[in-house]
C-alpha positions as MATLAB code, in Angstrom:
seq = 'XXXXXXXXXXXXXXXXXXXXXXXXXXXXXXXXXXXXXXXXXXXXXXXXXXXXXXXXXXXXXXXXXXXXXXXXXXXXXXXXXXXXXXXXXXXXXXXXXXXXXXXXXXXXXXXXXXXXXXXXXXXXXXXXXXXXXXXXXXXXXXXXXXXXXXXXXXXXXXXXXXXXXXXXXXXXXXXXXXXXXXXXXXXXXXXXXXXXXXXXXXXXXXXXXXXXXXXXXXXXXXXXXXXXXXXXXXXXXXXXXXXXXXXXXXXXXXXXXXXXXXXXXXXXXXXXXXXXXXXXXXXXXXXXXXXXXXXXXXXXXXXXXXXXXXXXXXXXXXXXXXXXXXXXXXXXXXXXXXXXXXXXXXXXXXXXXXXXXXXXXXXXXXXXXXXXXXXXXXXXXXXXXXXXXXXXXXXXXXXXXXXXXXXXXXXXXXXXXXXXXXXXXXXXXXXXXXXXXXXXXXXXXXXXXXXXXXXXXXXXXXXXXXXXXXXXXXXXXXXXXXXXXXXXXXXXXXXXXXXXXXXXXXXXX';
ca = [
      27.365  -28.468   13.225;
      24.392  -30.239   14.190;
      21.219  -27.962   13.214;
      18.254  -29.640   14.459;
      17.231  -27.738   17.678;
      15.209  -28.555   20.852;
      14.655  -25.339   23.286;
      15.824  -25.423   26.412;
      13.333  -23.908   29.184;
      16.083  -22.540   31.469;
      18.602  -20.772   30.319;
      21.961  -20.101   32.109;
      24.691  -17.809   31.875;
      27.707  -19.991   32.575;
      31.324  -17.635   33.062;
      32.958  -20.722   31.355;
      36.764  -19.271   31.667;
      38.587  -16.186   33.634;
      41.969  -15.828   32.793;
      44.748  -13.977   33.484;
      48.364  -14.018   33.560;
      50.789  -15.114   35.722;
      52.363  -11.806   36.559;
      50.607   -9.890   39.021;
      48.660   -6.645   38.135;
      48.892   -7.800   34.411;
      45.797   -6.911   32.064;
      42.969   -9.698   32.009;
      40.452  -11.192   29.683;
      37.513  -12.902   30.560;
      35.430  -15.103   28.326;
      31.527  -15.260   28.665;
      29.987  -18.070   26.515;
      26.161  -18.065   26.341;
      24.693  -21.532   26.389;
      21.083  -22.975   26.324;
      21.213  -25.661   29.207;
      18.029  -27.692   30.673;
      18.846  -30.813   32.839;
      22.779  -30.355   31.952;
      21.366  -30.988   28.128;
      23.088  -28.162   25.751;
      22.157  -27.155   22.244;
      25.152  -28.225   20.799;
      24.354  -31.391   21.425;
      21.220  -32.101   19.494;
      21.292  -34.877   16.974;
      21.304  -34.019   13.621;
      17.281  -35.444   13.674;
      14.255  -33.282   13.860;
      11.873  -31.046   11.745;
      14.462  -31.727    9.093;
      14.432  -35.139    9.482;
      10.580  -34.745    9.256;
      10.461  -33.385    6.084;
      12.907  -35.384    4.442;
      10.904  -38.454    5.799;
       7.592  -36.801    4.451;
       9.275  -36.568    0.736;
      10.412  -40.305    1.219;
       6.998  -41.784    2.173;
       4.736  -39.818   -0.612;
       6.960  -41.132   -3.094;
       6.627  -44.651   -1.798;
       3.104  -44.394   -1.678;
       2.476  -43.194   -5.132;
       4.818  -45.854   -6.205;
       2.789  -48.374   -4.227;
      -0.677  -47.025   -5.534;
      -0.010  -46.480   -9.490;
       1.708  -50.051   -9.679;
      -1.595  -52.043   -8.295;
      -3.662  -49.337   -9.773;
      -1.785  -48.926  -13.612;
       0.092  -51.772  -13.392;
       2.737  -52.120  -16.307;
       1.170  -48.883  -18.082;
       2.880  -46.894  -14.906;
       5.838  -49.562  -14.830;
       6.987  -48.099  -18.388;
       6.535  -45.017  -17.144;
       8.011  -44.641  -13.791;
      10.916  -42.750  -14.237;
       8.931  -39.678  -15.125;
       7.334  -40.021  -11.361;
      11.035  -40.711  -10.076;
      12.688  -37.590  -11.252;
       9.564  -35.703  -10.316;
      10.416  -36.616   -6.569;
      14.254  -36.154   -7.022;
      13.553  -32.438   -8.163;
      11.962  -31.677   -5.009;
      14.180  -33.313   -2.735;
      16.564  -31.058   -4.413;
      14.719  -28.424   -4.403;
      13.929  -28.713   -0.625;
      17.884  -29.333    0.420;
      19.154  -26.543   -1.908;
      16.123  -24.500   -2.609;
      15.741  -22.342   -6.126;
      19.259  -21.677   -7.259;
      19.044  -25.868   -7.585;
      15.965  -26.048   -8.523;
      13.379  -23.698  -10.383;
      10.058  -25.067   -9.105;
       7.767  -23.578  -11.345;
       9.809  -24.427  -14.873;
      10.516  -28.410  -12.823;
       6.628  -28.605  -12.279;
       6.079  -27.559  -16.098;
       8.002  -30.183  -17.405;
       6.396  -32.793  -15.533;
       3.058  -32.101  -16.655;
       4.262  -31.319  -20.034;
       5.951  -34.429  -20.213;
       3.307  -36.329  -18.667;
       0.640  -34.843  -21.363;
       2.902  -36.195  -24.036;
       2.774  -39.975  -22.633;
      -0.774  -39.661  -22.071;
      -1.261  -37.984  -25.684;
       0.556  -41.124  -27.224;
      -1.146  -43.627  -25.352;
      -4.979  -42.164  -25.987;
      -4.099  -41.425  -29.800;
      -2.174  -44.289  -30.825;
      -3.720  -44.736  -34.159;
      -1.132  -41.825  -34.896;
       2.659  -40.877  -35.188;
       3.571  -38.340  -33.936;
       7.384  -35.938  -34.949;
       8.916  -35.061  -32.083;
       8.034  -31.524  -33.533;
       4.687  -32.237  -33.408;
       5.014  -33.686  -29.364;
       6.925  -30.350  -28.865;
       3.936  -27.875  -30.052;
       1.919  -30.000  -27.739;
       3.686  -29.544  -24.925;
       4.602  -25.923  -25.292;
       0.450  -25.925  -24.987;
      -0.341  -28.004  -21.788;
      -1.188  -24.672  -19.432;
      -3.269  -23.625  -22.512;
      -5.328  -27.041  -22.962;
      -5.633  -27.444  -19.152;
      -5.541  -31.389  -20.386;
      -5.490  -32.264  -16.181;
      -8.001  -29.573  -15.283;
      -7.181  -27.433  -12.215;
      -4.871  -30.292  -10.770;
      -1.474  -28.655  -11.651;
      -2.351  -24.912  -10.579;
      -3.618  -25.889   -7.154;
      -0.642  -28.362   -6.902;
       2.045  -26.168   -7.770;
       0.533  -23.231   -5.391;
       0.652  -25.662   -2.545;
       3.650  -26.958   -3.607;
       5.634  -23.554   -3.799;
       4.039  -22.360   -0.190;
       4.821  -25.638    1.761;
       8.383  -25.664    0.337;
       8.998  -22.292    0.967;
       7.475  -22.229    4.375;
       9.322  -25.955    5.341;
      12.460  -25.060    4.030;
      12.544  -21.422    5.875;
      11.354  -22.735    9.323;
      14.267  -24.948    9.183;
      16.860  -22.588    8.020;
      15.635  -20.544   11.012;
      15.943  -23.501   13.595;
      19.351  -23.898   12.148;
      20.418  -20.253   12.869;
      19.797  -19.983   16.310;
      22.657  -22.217   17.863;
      24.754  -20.128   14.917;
      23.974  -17.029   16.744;
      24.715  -18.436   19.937;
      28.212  -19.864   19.167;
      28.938  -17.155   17.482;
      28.288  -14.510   20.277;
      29.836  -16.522   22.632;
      33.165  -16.077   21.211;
      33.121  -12.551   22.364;
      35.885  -11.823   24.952;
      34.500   -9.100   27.821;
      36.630   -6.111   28.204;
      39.259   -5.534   30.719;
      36.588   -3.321   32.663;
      34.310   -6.077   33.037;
      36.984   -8.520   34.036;
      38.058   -6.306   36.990;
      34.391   -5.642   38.014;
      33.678   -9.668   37.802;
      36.925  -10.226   39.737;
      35.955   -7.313   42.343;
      32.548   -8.485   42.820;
      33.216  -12.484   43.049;
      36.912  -12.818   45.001;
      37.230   -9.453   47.091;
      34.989  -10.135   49.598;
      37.721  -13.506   50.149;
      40.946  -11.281   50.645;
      39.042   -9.773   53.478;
      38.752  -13.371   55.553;
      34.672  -13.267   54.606;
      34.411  -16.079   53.013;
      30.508  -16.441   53.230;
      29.731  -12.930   52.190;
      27.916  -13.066   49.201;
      27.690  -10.154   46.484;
      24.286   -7.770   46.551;
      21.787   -8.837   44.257;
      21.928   -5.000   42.635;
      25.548   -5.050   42.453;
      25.679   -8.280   40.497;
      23.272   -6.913   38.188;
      25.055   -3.658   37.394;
      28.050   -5.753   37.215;
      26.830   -8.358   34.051;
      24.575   -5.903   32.708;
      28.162   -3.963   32.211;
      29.381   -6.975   30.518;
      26.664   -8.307   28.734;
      25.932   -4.630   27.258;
      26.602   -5.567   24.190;
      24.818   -8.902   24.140;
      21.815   -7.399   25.450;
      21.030   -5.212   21.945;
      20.642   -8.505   20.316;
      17.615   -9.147   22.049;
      15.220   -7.092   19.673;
      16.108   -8.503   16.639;
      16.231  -11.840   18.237;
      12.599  -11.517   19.797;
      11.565  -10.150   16.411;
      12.917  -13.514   14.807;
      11.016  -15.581   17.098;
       7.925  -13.756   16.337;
       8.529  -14.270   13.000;
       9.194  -18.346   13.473;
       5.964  -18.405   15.365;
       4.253  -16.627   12.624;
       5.540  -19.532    9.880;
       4.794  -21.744   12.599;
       0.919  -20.930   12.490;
       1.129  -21.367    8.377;
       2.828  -24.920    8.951;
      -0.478  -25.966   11.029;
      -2.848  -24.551    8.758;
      -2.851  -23.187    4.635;
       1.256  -23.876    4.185;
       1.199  -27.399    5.688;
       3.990  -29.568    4.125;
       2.080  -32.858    5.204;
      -0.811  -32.174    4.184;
       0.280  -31.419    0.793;
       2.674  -34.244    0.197;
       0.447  -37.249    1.806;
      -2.287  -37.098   -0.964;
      -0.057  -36.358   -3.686;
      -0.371  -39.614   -5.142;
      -4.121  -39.040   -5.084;
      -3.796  -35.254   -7.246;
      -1.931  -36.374   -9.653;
      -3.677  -39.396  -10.146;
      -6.950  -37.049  -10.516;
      -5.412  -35.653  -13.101;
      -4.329  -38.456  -14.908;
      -8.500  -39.301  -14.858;
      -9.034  -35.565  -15.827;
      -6.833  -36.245  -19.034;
      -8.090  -39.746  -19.771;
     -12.020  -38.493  -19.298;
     -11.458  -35.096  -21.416;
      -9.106  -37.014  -23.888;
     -11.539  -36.773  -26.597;
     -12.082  -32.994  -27.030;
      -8.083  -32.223  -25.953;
      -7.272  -34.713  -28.951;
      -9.105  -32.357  -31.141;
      -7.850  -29.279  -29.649;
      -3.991  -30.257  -30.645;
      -5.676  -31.418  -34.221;
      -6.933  -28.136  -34.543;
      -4.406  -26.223  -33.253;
      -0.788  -28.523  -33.852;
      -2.413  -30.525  -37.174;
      -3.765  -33.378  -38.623;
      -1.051  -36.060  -37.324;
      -1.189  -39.278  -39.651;
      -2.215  -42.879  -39.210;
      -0.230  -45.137  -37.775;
       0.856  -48.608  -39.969;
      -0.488  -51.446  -38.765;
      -3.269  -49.697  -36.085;
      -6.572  -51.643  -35.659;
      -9.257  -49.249  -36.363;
     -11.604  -50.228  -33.746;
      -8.877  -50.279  -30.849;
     -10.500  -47.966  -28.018;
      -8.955  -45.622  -25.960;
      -9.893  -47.671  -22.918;
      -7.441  -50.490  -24.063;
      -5.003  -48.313  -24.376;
      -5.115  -45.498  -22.017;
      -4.774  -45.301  -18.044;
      -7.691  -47.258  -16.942;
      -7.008  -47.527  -12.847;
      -9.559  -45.396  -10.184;
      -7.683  -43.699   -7.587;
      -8.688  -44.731   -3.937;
     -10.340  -42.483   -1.975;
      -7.814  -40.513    0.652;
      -8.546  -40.472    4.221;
      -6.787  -36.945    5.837;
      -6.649  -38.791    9.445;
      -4.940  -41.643    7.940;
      -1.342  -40.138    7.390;
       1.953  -42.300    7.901;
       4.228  -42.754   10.448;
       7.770  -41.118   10.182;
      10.893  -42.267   11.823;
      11.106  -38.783   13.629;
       7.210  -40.465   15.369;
       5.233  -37.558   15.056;
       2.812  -35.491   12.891;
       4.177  -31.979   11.453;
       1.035  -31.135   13.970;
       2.002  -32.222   17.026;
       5.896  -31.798   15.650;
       5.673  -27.615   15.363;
       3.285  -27.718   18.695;
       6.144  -28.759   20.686;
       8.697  -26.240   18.786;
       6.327  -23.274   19.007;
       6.249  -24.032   22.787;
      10.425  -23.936   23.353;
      10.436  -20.899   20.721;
       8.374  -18.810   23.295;
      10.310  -19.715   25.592;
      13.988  -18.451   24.148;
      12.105  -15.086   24.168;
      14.077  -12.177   25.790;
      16.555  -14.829   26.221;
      19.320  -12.016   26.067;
      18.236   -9.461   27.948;
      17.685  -11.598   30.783;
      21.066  -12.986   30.858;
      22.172  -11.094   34.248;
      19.014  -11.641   35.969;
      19.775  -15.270   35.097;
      23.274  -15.540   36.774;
      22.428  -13.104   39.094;
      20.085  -15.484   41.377;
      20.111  -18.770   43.113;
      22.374  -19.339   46.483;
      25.673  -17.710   45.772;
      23.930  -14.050   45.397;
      21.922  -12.549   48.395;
      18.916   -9.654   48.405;
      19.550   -9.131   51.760;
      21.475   -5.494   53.272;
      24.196   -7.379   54.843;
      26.101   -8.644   51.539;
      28.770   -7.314   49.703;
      29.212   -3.933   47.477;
      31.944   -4.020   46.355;
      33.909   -2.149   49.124;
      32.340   -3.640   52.239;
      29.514   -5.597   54.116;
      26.345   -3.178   53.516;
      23.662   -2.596   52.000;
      24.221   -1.428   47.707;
      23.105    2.085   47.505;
      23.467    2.558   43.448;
      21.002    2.697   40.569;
      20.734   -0.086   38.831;
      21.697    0.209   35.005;
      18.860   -0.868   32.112;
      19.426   -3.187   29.633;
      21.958   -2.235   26.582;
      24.957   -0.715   25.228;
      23.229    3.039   25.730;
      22.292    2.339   29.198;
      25.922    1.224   30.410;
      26.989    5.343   30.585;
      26.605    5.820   33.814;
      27.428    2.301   35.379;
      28.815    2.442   38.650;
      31.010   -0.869   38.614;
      31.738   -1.207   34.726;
      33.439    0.889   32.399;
      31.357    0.418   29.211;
      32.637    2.154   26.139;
      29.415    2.949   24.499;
      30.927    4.521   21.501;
      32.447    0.763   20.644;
      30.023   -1.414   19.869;
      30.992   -5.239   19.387;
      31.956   -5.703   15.442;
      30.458   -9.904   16.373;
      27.949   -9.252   17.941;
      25.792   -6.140   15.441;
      27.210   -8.291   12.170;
      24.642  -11.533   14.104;
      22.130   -8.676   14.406;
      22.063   -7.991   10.799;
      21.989  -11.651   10.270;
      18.469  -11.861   13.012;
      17.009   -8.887   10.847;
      18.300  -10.588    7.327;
      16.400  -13.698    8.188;
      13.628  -12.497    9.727;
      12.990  -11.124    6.621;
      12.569  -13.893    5.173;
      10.656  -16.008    7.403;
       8.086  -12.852    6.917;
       8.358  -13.221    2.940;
       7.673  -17.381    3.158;
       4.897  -16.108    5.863;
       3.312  -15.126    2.565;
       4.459  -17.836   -0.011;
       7.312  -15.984   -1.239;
      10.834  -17.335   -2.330;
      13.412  -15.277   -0.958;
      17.304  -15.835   -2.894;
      19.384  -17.459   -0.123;
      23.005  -17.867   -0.774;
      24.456  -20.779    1.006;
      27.736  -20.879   -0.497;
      27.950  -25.146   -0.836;
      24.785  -25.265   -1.513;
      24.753  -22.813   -4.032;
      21.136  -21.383   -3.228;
      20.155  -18.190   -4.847;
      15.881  -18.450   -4.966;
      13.438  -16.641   -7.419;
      13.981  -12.871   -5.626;
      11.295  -12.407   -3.536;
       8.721  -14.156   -6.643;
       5.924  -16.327   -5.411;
       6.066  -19.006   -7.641;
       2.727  -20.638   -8.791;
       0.961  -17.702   -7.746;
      -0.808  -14.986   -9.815;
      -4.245  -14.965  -11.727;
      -6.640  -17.284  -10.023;
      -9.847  -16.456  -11.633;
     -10.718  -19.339  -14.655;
     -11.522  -16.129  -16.925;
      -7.467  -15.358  -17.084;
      -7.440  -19.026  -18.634;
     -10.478  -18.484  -21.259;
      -8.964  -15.637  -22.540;
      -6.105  -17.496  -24.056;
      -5.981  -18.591  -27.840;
      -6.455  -22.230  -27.725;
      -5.859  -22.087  -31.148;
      -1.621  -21.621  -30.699;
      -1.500  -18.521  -32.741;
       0.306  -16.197  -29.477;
       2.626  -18.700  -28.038;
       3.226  -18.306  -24.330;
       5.615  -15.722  -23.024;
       7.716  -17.205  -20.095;
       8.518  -15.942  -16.697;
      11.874  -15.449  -15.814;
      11.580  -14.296  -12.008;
      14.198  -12.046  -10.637;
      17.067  -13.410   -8.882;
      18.844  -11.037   -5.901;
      21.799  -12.652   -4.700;
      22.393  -11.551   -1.077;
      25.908  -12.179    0.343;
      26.325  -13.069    4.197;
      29.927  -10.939    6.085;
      31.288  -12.422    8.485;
      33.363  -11.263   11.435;
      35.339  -12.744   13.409;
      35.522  -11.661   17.390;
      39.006  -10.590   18.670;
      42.097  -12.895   19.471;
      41.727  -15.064   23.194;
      44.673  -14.379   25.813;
      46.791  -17.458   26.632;
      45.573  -19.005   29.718;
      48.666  -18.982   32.546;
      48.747  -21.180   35.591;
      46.602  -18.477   37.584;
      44.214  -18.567   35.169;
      43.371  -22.404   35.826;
      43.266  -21.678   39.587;
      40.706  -18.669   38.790;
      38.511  -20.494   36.705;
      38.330  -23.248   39.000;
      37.533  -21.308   42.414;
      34.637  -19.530   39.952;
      33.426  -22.890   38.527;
      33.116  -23.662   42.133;
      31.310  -20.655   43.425;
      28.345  -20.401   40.923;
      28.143  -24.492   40.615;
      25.100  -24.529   42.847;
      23.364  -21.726   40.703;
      24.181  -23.601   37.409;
      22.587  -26.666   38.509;
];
């Protein structure tokens, strides 16, 4: 199913199929199906390009741009070297497709920089040989020496809340046409077929052809029959809230472009961070790893400049960020999707009012009841499965709700829940089933003591080795329903359908 979701700003009610059987007096079914429509154009029908697409695109172009900057800048010293920076980018593509229960962030980030320390270790000390189990006490120690200052904190907090936030938003953009499809499998009860038959055909069998239902009748009529969809509609206004809530965090501290444009320009600051402080990091490790021993063969009065990462980083420019293929900034990108989010608000609950306006339905005393040309005297129902008691024209069993219909509730409230958790940087476990995501349990990874004193009270000296974090994983496990079994459609039903596509035409358009 195509995922990547532009709002419609009018949304219609279409009564796709009415069907009965042949035999007359027989029980019918009749089939609503929800759909977004603007201009004819329906959800469904989206390309599979978007915010997604964005992203992706974003991930693409930072790693092309380091690639671009640390070959004129490095040259063959970042050449020899580039498949550390390669799998660093591969990692978080993976991580942003198949989140946490891919890829562990914090423990991916780690090994880059540990890795990275040890490259930049050899290349500043290479009047030594180093074990491997000498490289392995120094990078067990990287947090500890801060070798490329406050580069990799910072970097992995922005990291972690852009990710999170990014890969959320679009898990959330994805769900709504999921909702949608699913709900509109729901078949309407018998009740509400007779009272949609009643309301739209009667007034025919009579010879009044141009009599058009009440305005209040229609309305008790498909609030009857939408009772059930209507209770979806705080949950789903609570999800949009929630989307516009990430949205705001995508334009300002949790903003995936701004984070992965200069990311050629961080780590390169901390490459200079390393190469500037290599001298008293060199004799941290001595002090705290060992005396290594001379190399054979090393020229005593080789410097670390001939040896060691020698490029400046340019200077980065925040206005000057790239071109995608998807032509827009993240800006201007979750502008336009805040604006159609607002505007699926109360989307269910204002289903009958929806179909239950334009030419074919009249506000006037002189339409039709239900029994005859006059004005309709009855209350008109509220929204929802409680309020449906006391309907007039629709038999609502208010003791039944739909099994479809509260299991895509649960999903609205399950994934709002979320979207509220990356609201504040959190990784929530998502299980995806093919993509085999299960996240860090609610932990907000590269988050925790900020304050430089948590760093300074560390032995620099080795002698308490670092105790790891293992963050809590919660699985959570979607159900699924399925809605009940469709009734064959006979020869009447075809003629139905067709003399009801033709009646509410003008309204759909």
């Amino acid at each position: 199913m195509n995922t990547m979701l532009v709002f419609s700003t009018v949304y219609t009610l279409a009564l796709l199929f009415v069907s009965t059987k042949a035999e007359p007096n027989s029980k019918s079914c009749i089939e609503v199906r929800a759909a977004y429509s603007s201009k004819g154009f329906n959800v469904n029908d989206v390309p599979n390009k978007g915010v997604h697409e964005f992203f992706r695109e974003l991930l693409d172009n930072a790693e092309h741009s380091l690639n671009d900057m640390f070959v004129r800048t490095y040259g063959l010293m970042y050449v020899h070297n580039a498949e550390l920076f390669k799998h660093f980018f591969q990692e978080l593509k993976r991580y942003y497709v198949s989140g946490s229960g891919a890829v562990n962030l914090d423990s991916m980030l780690s090994n880059f920089w540990e890795d990275l320390l040890e490259r930049m270790f050899r290349l500043v000390n290479v009047q030594y040989e180093f074990s491997d189990a000498y490289m392995e006490c120094v990078s067990r120690h990287t947090e500890q020496l801060k070798p490329f200052g406050d580069v990799p904190r910072k970097l992995r907090l922005q990291l972690t809340r852009a990710f999170v936030a990014a890969r959320t938003f679009t898990r959330g953009l994805a769900l709504m046409p999921e909702v949608v499809n699913k709900v509109s499998t729901v078949s309407a009860s018998p009740s509400c077929v007779r009272a949609a038959m009643k309301m739209l055909y009667c007034p025919y069998c009579k010879g009044q052809v141009a009599l058009k239902p009440c305005q209040n009748y229609c309305l008790n009529v498909m609030r009857g029959c939408l009772a059930n969809q209507a209770d979806l509609d705080t949950e789903w206004n609570n999800f949009l809230d929630a989307m516009l809530s990430l949205a705001e965090r995508l334009e300002g501290p949790f903003n995936f472009e701004s984070v992965m444009d200069p990311i050629d320009v961080k780590i390169s600051e901390a490459i200079m961070n390393m190469q500037e402080n290599s001298m008293q990091v060199s004799q941290k490790v001595f002090q705290g790893c060992g005396q290594p021993k001379p190399g054979n063969g090393f020229r005593s009065h080789r410097s670390v400049k001939e040896s060691g990462f020698t490029g400046r980083f340019r200077p980065y420019s925040p206005d000057a960020r790239p071109t995608t293929a998807a032509g827009t900034s993240l800006d201007r990108l979750t502008t336009d999707v805040k604006k159609r989010l607002k505007h699926a608000k109360k989307f269910w609950s204002t289903l009958p009012e929806t179909v239950c306006a334009g030419e074919r339905i009249t506000s006037r005393d002189d339409c039709w009841n239900g029994t005859a040309k006059s004005r309709y005297e009855s209350v008109v129902m509220g929204n929802g499965l409680a309020n449906q008691v006391s309907n007039p024209d629709v038999e609502v069993d208010i003791t039944k709700p739909d099994v479809v219909i509260r299991s895509q509730i649960a999903v609205l409230k399950e994934m709002t829940s979320w979207l509220k958790a990356a609201h504040s940087g959190n990784d929530i476990s998502i299980d995806q089933g093919e993509d085999d995501e299960d996240g860090s349990g609610g932990q907000e990874s590269g988050s925790g003591c900020d304050s430089p004193s948590c760093e300074a009270d560390r032995d620099i000296y080795f002698s308490i080795p670092p105790t790891p974090i293992n963050p809590r994983v919660v699985k959570v496990v979607h159900q699924e329903t399925t809605g009940g079994d469709r009734m064959a459609h006979g020869s009447m039903a075809l003629a139905l359908c067709g003399l009801t596509l033709a009646l509410l035409a003008p309204h759909w358009r």
